[in-house]
Coordinates of N, CA and C in Angstrom, one line a residue:
M1 N 9.5 11.1 3.2 CA 8.8 10.6 2.1 C 7.6 9.8 2.6
G2 N 6.4 10.2 2.1 CA 5.2 9.5 2.6 C 5.0 8.2 2.0
F3 N 4.4 7.3 2.7 CA 4.0 5.9 2.2 C 2.9 5.4 3.0
E4 N 2.0 4.6 2.4 CA 0.8 4.0 3.0 C 1.0 2.5 3.3
S5 N 2.1 2.0 2.9 CA 2.3 0.5 3.1 C 3.7 0.2 3.1
W6 N 4.1 -0.9 3.6 CA 5.6 -1.3 3.5 C 6.0 -1.4 2.1
L7 N 5.1 -1.9 1.2 CA 5.4 -2.0 -0.2 C 5.8 -0.7 -0.8
E8 N 4.9 0.3 -0.5 CA 5.3 1.6 -1.0 C 6.6 2.1 -0.4
R9 N 6.8 1.9 0.8 CA 8.1 2.3 1.5 C 9.3 1.7 0.7
D10 N 9.2 0.4 0.5 CA 10.2 -0.3 -0.2 C 10.5 0.3 -1.6
H11 N 9.4 0.6 -2.3 CA 9.6 1.1 -3.7 C 10.1 2.5 -3.6
A12 N 9.7 3.3 -2.7 CA 10.3 4.7 -2.5 C 11.8 4.5 -2.3
M13 N 12.2 3.6 -1.4 CA 13.6 3.4 -1.1 C 14.4 3.0 -2.4
L14 N 13.8 2.1 -3.1 CA 14.4 1.6 -4.4 C 14.6 2.7 -5.4
L15 N 13.6 3.6 -5.5 CA 13.7 4.8 -6.4 C 14.8 5.7 -5.9
D16 N 14.9 5.9 -4.5 CA 15.9 6.7 -4.0 C 17.3 6.1 -4.2
F17 N 17.3 4.8 -4.2 CA 18.6 4.1 -4.4 C 19.1 4.2 -5.9
T18 N 18.2 4.5 -6.8 CA 18.5 4.6 -8.2 C 19.3 5.8 -8.5
P19 N 20.6 5.7 -8.9 CA 21.4 7.0 -9.0 C 20.8 8.0 -10.1
Q20 N 20.1 7.5 -11.1 CA 19.6 8.4 -12.1 C 18.4 9.1 -11.7
V21 N 17.8 8.7 -10.6 CA 16.6 9.5 -10.1 C 17.1 10.7 -9.3
T22 N 16.6 11.9 -9.7 CA 17.1 13.1 -9.1 C 15.9 13.7 -8.2
G23 N 14.7 13.3 -8.4 CA 13.6 13.8 -7.6 C 12.6 12.7 -7.4
L24 N 11.9 12.8 -6.3 CA 10.9 11.8 -5.9 C 9.8 12.5 -5.2
L25 N 8.6 12.2 -5.5 CA 7.4 12.8 -4.9 C 6.4 11.8 -4.6
S26 N 5.8 11.8 -3.4 CA 4.8 10.9 -3.0 C 3.4 11.5 -3.3
Q27 N 2.5 10.7 -3.8 CA 1.2 11.0 -4.3 C 1.2 12.4 -5.0
P28 N 1.8 12.4 -6.2 CA 2.1 13.6 -6.9 C 0.9 14.3 -7.5
L29 N -0.2 13.6 -7.7 CA -1.3 14.2 -8.5 C -2.5 13.4 -8.2
W30 N -3.7 14.0 -8.5 CA -4.9 13.3 -8.6 C -5.4 13.2 -10.0
L31 N -6.0 12.1 -10.4 CA -6.6 12.0 -11.7 C -8.1 11.8 -11.5
F32 N -8.9 12.6 -12.3 CA -10.4 12.5 -12.2 C -10.9 12.2 -13.6
W33 N -11.9 11.3 -13.7 CA -12.5 10.9 -15.0 C -13.8 10.3 -14.7
E34 N -14.6 10.0 -15.7 CA -15.8 9.3 -15.7 C -15.6 8.0 -16.3
D35 N -16.2 6.9 -15.7 CA -16.0 5.6 -16.3 C -17.1 5.4 -17.3
E36 N -17.2 4.2 -17.9 CA -18.1 3.9 -19.0 C -19.6 4.1 -18.6
R37 N -19.9 4.0 -17.3 CA -21.3 4.2 -16.9 C -21.5 5.7 -16.5
G38 N -20.5 6.5 -16.6 CA -20.7 8.0 -16.3 C -20.4 8.2 -14.8
K39 N -19.9 7.2 -14.1 CA -19.6 7.4 -12.6 C -18.3 8.1 -12.5
R40 N -18.2 9.1 -11.6 CA -17.0 9.8 -11.4 C -15.9 8.9 -10.6
V41 N -14.7 8.9 -11.1 CA -13.6 8.0 -10.6 C -12.4 8.9 -10.3
S42 N -11.7 8.6 -9.3 CA -10.4 9.3 -9.0 C -9.4 8.4 -8.6
H43 N -8.1 8.8 -8.8 CA -7.0 8.0 -8.4 C -5.7 8.9 -8.2
A44 N -5.1 8.6 -7.1 CA -3.8 9.3 -6.8 C -2.7 8.3 -6.9
P45 N -1.8 8.3 -8.0 CA -0.7 7.4 -8.0 C 0.2 7.6 -6.8
D46 N 1.0 6.5 -6.6 CA 1.8 6.5 -5.4 C 3.1 7.5 -5.5
Y47 N 3.8 7.4 -6.6 CA 5.0 8.2 -6.7 C 5.2 8.8 -8.1
F48 N 6.0 9.9 -8.1 CA 6.5 10.4 -9.4 C 8.0 10.5 -9.2
A49 N 8.7 10.0 -10.1 CA 10.2 10.1 -10.1 C 10.7 10.9 -11.3
R50 N 11.6 11.8 -11.1 CA 12.2 12.5 -12.2 C 13.7 12.0 -12.3
F51 N 14.0 11.7 -13.6 CA 15.4 11.2 -13.9 C 16.3 12.3 -14.3
E52 N 17.6 12.1 -14.2 CA 18.6 13.1 -14.6 C 18.5 13.5 -16.0
D53 N 17.9 12.7 -16.9 CA 17.8 13.0 -18.3 C 16.5 13.7 -18.6
G54 N 15.7 14.0 -17.5 CA 14.4 14.8 -17.7 C 13.2 13.9 -17.7
R55 N 13.4 12.6 -17.9 CA 12.2 11.7 -18.0 C 11.4 11.7 -16.7
G56 N 10.1 11.5 -16.8 CA 9.3 11.3 -15.6 C 8.7 9.9 -15.6
L57 N 8.5 9.4 -14.4 CA 7.9 8.1 -14.2 C 6.9 8.1 -13.1
V58 N 5.7 7.7 -13.4 CA 4.7 7.6 -12.4 C 4.6 6.1 -12.0
V59 N 4.5 5.9 -10.6 CA 4.6 4.5 -10.1 C 3.4 4.3 -9.2
D60 N 2.7 3.1 -9.4 CA 1.7 2.6 -8.5 C 2.2 1.3 -7.9
C61 N 2.0 1.2 -6.6 CA 2.5 0.0 -5.9 C 1.3 -0.9 -5.5
R62 N 1.3 -2.1 -5.8 CA 0.2 -3.0 -5.4 C 0.7 -4.4 -5.6
P63 N 0.6 -5.3 -4.6 CA 0.9 -6.7 -4.9 C 0.2 -7.2 -6.1
L64 N 0.9 -7.7 -7.1 CA 0.3 -8.1 -8.4 C -0.9 -9.0 -8.3
D65 N -0.9 -9.9 -7.3 CA -2.0 -10.8 -7.1 C -3.2 -10.2 -6.4
R66 N -3.1 -8.9 -6.1 CA -4.2 -8.2 -5.5 C -4.7 -7.1 -6.4
I67 N -4.5 -7.2 -7.7 CA -5.0 -6.1 -8.6 C -6.4 -6.7 -9.1
D68 N -7.5 -6.0 -8.6 CA -8.8 -6.4 -9.0 C -9.2 -5.6 -10.2
A69 N -10.4 -5.8 -10.7 CA -10.9 -5.1 -11.9 C -10.9 -3.6 -11.7
R70 N -11.3 -3.1 -10.5 CA -11.4 -1.7 -10.2 C -10.0 -1.1 -10.2
S71 N -9.0 -1.7 -9.6 CA -7.7 -1.2 -9.6 C -7.1 -1.2 -11.0
A72 N -7.3 -2.3 -11.7 CA -6.8 -2.4 -13.1 C -7.3 -1.3 -14.0
A73 N -8.6 -0.9 -13.8 CA -9.2 0.2 -14.5 C -8.5 1.6 -14.2
K74 N -8.2 1.7 -12.9 CA -7.5 2.9 -12.4 C -6.1 3.0 -13.0
F75 N -5.4 1.9 -13.0 CA -4.1 1.8 -13.4 C -4.0 2.1 -14.9
A76 N -5.1 1.6 -15.7 CA -5.1 1.8 -17.1 C -5.3 3.3 -17.4
A77 N -6.2 3.9 -16.6 CA -6.4 5.4 -16.8 C -5.1 6.2 -16.5
A78 N -4.4 5.8 -15.4 CA -3.2 6.4 -15.1 C -2.1 6.3 -16.2
R79 N -2.1 5.1 -16.7 CA -1.1 4.8 -17.8 C -1.5 5.7 -19.0
A80 N -2.7 5.8 -19.4 CA -3.1 6.7 -20.5 C -2.8 8.1 -20.3
A81 N -3.1 8.6 -19.1 CA -2.8 10.0 -18.7 C -1.3 10.3 -18.8
C82 N -0.5 9.3 -18.3 CA 1.0 9.5 -18.3 C 1.5 9.5 -19.8
E83 N 1.0 8.6 -20.6 CA 1.4 8.6 -22.0 C 1.0 9.9 -22.7
A84 N -0.1 10.5 -22.3 CA -0.5 11.7 -23.0 C 0.4 12.9 -22.7
V85 N 1.1 12.8 -21.6 CA 2.0 13.9 -21.2 C 3.5 13.5 -21.4
G86 N 3.7 12.3 -21.9 CA 5.1 11.9 -22.2 C 5.9 11.3 -21.0
W87 N 5.1 10.8 -20.0 CA 5.8 10.2 -18.8 C 5.7 8.7 -18.9
G88 N 6.6 8.0 -18.3 CA 6.5 6.5 -18.2 C 5.5 6.2 -17.0
Y89 N 5.0 5.0 -17.1 CA 4.1 4.5 -16.0 C 4.4 3.1 -15.7
R90 N 4.4 2.7 -14.4 CA 4.7 1.4 -14.0 C 3.9 1.0 -12.8
V91 N 3.3 -0.2 -12.8 CA 2.7 -0.8 -11.6 C 3.8 -1.8 -11.1
V92 N 4.1 -1.7 -9.8 CA 5.1 -2.5 -9.2 C 4.5 -3.3 -8.1
G93 N 5.0 -4.5 -7.9 CA 4.5 -5.4 -6.9 C 5.6 -5.7 -5.9
E94 N 5.6 -6.9 -5.3 CA 6.5 -7.3 -4.3 C 8.0 -7.2 -4.7
V95 N 8.9 -6.9 -3.9 CA 10.3 -6.8 -4.1 C 11.0 -8.0 -3.6
D96 N 12.1 -8.4 -4.3 CA 12.9 -9.5 -3.8 C 13.3 -9.2 -2.3
P97 N 13.0 -10.1 -1.4 CA 13.2 -9.7 0.0 C 14.7 -9.6 0.3
V98 N 15.6 -10.4 -0.3 CA 17.0 -10.2 0.0 C 17.5 -8.9 -0.5
R99 N 17.1 -8.5 -1.7 CA 17.5 -7.2 -2.3 C 17.1 -6.1 -1.4
M100 N 15.8 -6.2 -0.9 CA 15.3 -5.2 0.0 C 16.0 -5.0 1.3
V101 N 16.4 -6.1 1.9 CA 17.2 -6.1 3.1 C 18.5 -5.4 2.9
N102 N 19.2 -5.7 1.8 CA 20.4 -5.1 1.4 C 20.3 -3.5 1.2
V103 N 19.2 -3.2 0.5 CA 19.0 -1.8 0.2 C 18.7 -1.0 1.5
R104 N 17.9 -1.6 2.3 CA 17.6 -1.0 3.6 C 18.9 -0.8 4.4
W105 N 19.8 -1.8 4.4 CA 21.1 -1.6 5.1 C 21.8 -0.5 4.5
L106 N 22.0 -0.4 3.2 CA 22.7 0.6 2.6 C 22.1 2.0 2.8
A107 N 20.8 2.1 2.9 CA 20.1 3.3 3.1 C 20.6 4.0 4.4
G108 N 21.0 3.2 5.4 CA 21.6 3.7 6.6 C 22.9 4.5 6.4
Y109 N 23.5 4.4 5.2 CA 24.7 5.0 4.9 C 24.5 6.1 3.8
R110 N 23.3 6.5 3.5 CA 23.0 7.5 2.5 C 23.5 8.9 2.8
H111 N 23.6 9.2 4.1 CA 23.9 10.6 4.5 C 25.4 10.9 4.0
P112 N 25.6 12.1 3.5 CA 26.9 12.5 3.0 C 28.0 12.4 4.0
R113 N 27.7 12.4 5.3 CA 28.8 12.3 6.3 C 29.6 11.1 6.2
H114 N 29.0 10.0 5.6 CA 29.7 8.7 5.4 C 30.7 8.8 4.3
G115 N 30.6 9.8 3.4 CA 31.5 9.9 2.3 C 32.3 11.2 2.4
A116 N 32.3 11.8 3.6 CA 33.0 13.1 3.8 C 34.5 13.1 3.6
D117 N 35.1 12.0 3.9 CA 36.6 11.9 3.7 C 36.8 11.6 2.2
D118 N 37.0 12.7 1.4 CA 37.2 12.5 0.0 C 38.4 11.5 -0.4
G119 N 39.5 11.6 0.4 CA 40.6 10.8 0.2 C 40.3 9.3 0.4
L120 N 39.5 9.0 1.5 CA 39.2 7.6 1.7 C 38.2 7.1 0.6
A121 N 37.3 8.0 0.1 CA 36.4 7.6 -0.9 C 37.2 7.3 -2.2
A122 N 38.1 8.2 -2.6 CA 38.9 8.0 -3.8 C 39.8 6.7 -3.7
R123 N 40.4 6.4 -2.5 CA 41.2 5.2 -2.3 C 40.2 4.0 -2.4
S124 N 39.0 4.1 -1.8 CA 38.1 3.0 -1.9 C 37.7 2.6 -3.3
L125 N 37.5 3.7 -4.1 CA 37.1 3.4 -5.5 C 38.3 2.8 -6.3
A126 N 39.5 3.3 -6.0 CA 40.6 2.7 -6.7 C 40.9 1.2 -6.2
L127 N 40.7 1.0 -4.9 CA 40.9 -0.4 -4.4 C 40.0 -1.4 -5.0
F128 N 38.7 -0.9 -5.2 CA 37.7 -1.8 -5.7 C 37.6 -1.8 -7.2
S129 N 38.7 -1.4 -7.9 CA 38.6 -1.3 -9.4 C 38.4 -2.7 -10.0
M130 N 38.8 -3.8 -9.3 CA 38.4 -5.1 -9.7 C 37.5 -5.7 -8.6
P131 N 36.6 -6.6 -9.0 CA 35.8 -7.2 -8.0 C 36.6 -7.9 -6.9
S132 N 36.3 -7.5 -5.6 CA 37.0 -7.9 -4.5 C 36.1 -8.2 -3.3
P133 N 36.5 -9.1 -2.4 CA 35.7 -9.3 -1.2 C 35.6 -8.1 -0.3
L134 N 34.4 -7.8 0.1 CA 34.1 -6.5 0.8 C 35.0 -6.2 2.0
V135 N 35.0 -7.1 3.0 CA 35.7 -6.8 4.2 C 37.2 -6.9 4.1
A136 N 37.7 -7.9 3.4 CA 39.1 -8.1 3.2 C 39.7 -6.9 2.5
Q137 N 39.1 -6.4 1.4 CA 39.6 -5.3 0.6 C 39.4 -4.0 1.4
A138 N 38.4 -3.8 2.2 CA 38.2 -2.6 3.0 C 39.3 -2.6 4.0
G139 N 39.7 -3.7 4.5 CA 40.7 -3.8 5.6 C 42.1 -3.4 5.1
L140 N 42.3 -3.4 3.8 CA 43.6 -2.9 3.2 C 43.7 -1.4 3.4
L141 N 42.6 -0.7 3.5 CA 42.6 0.8 3.7 C 42.6 1.2 5.1
G142 N 42.5 0.3 6.0 CA 42.5 0.6 7.5 C 41.5 -0.3 8.2
D143 N 41.2 0.2 9.4 CA 40.3 -0.6 10.3 C 38.9 -0.6 9.6
P144 N 38.4 -1.8 9.3 CA 37.1 -2.0 8.5 C 36.0 -1.2 9.2
I145 N 36.0 -1.0 10.5 CA 35.0 -0.3 11.2 C 35.0 1.2 10.8
A146 N 36.1 1.7 10.4 CA 36.2 3.1 10.0 C 36.0 3.2 8.5
V147 N 36.4 2.1 7.7 CA 36.3 2.2 6.3 C 35.0 1.8 5.7
L148 N 34.3 0.8 6.3 CA 33.1 0.3 5.7 C 32.0 1.3 5.5
P149 N 31.8 2.2 6.5 CA 30.7 3.2 6.2 C 30.9 4.0 4.9
T150 N 32.2 4.3 4.5 CA 32.5 4.9 3.3 C 32.1 4.0 2.1
V151 N 32.5 2.7 2.2 CA 32.2 1.8 1.2 C 30.7 1.6 1.0
F152 N 30.0 1.5 2.1 CA 28.6 1.4 2.0 C 27.9 2.6 1.4
H153 N 28.5 3.8 1.7 CA 28.0 5.1 1.2 C 28.2 5.0 -0.4
L154 N 29.4 4.6 -0.8 CA 29.6 4.5 -2.2 C 28.7 3.5 -2.9
L155 N 28.4 2.4 -2.2 CA 27.4 1.4 -2.8 C 26.1 2.1 -2.9
W156 N 25.7 2.9 -1.8 CA 24.4 3.5 -1.9 C 24.3 4.5 -3.1
L157 N 25.4 5.2 -3.3 CA 25.5 6.2 -4.4 C 25.5 5.6 -5.8
G158 N 25.9 4.3 -5.8 CA 26.0 3.6 -7.1 C 27.4 3.8 -7.7
R159 N 28.3 4.3 -6.9 CA 29.7 4.4 -7.4 C 30.5 3.1 -7.3
L160 N 30.0 2.3 -6.3 CA 30.5 0.9 -6.2 C 29.3 0.1 -6.4
T161 N 29.5 -1.2 -6.8 CA 28.4 -2.1 -7.1 C 28.6 -3.5 -6.5
A162 N 27.6 -4.2 -6.2 CA 27.7 -5.5 -5.7 C 26.4 -6.3 -6.1
D163 N 26.4 -7.6 -6.1 CA 25.1 -8.3 -6.4 C 24.2 -8.3 -5.1
L164 N 23.2 -7.4 -5.2 CA 22.3 -7.3 -4.0 C 21.2 -8.3 -4.0
S165 N 21.2 -9.3 -4.9 CA 20.2 -10.3 -4.9 C 20.7 -11.5 -3.9
R166 N 21.9 -11.3 -3.4 CA 22.5 -12.2 -2.4 C 22.8 -11.4 -1.2
P167 N 22.6 -12.1 0.0 CA 22.9 -11.3 1.3 C 24.3 -10.7 1.3
L168 N 24.4 -9.5 1.7 CA 25.7 -8.9 1.9 C 26.4 -9.6 3.0
S169 N 27.7 -9.8 2.7 CA 28.5 -10.5 3.7 C 29.9 -10.0 3.6
D170 N 30.8 -10.5 4.5 CA 32.2 -10.3 4.4 C 32.8 -10.6 3.0
A171 N 32.3 -11.6 2.4 CA 32.8 -12.1 1.1 C 32.1 -11.6 -0.1
T172 N 31.1 -10.7 0.0 CA 30.4 -10.1 -1.1 C 31.5 -9.4 -2.0
L173 N 31.4 -9.7 -3.3 CA 32.3 -9.1 -4.3 C 31.8 -7.7 -4.6
V174 N 32.7 -6.7 -4.4 CA 32.3 -5.3 -4.6 C 33.3 -4.8 -5.7
S175 N 32.8 -4.0 -6.6 CA 33.7 -3.4 -7.6 C 33.2 -2.0 -8.0
R176 N 34.0 -1.2 -8.6 CA 33.6 0.1 -9.1 C 32.6 -0.1 -10.1
A177 N 31.5 0.8 -10.1 CA 30.5 0.8 -11.1 C 31.0 1.3 -12.5
E178 N 30.5 0.7 -13.5 CA 31.0 1.0 -14.8 C 30.9 2.5 -15.2
A179 N 29.8 3.1 -14.8 CA 29.6 4.5 -15.1 C 30.7 5.4 -14.5
W180 N 31.4 5.0 -13.5 CA 32.3 5.9 -12.8 C 33.7 5.5 -13.3

């Protein structure tokens, strides 16, 4: 996935982490128009996300305190174009650093190999049916070194959930996600 800044990288990772997102494209399109003075203007939004229900979302990434008049005009044009075709549009800024560290960690377990043992995944989901401390509960299934990659994979997939606004630790409470 392409990105031009760490901020874009973080938002691409957050979109990838969103279970309802089924497709993600970097710089999906170019918009061209003339401004009020007749000057030709162009803009390529940062991302397009497709959701499982068919919705589309176009995302521009910019620290909110760095949006100048020129950028604001481009973002307004992008919003109008998205509304015209029935897509959502969002300008996103800085991400909570603790949440981002946690998501980056979990991204290391996104590969299906970490959930390849269907039996272990099913037992993990059953064991975390009630909020429970991460490592102690994983230890009930076996050696945490062998079990935790599956638990982290299930967290990445959104089948398990935890408060990612706090640093992940041995005591982090993990539970089965409501949708599952």
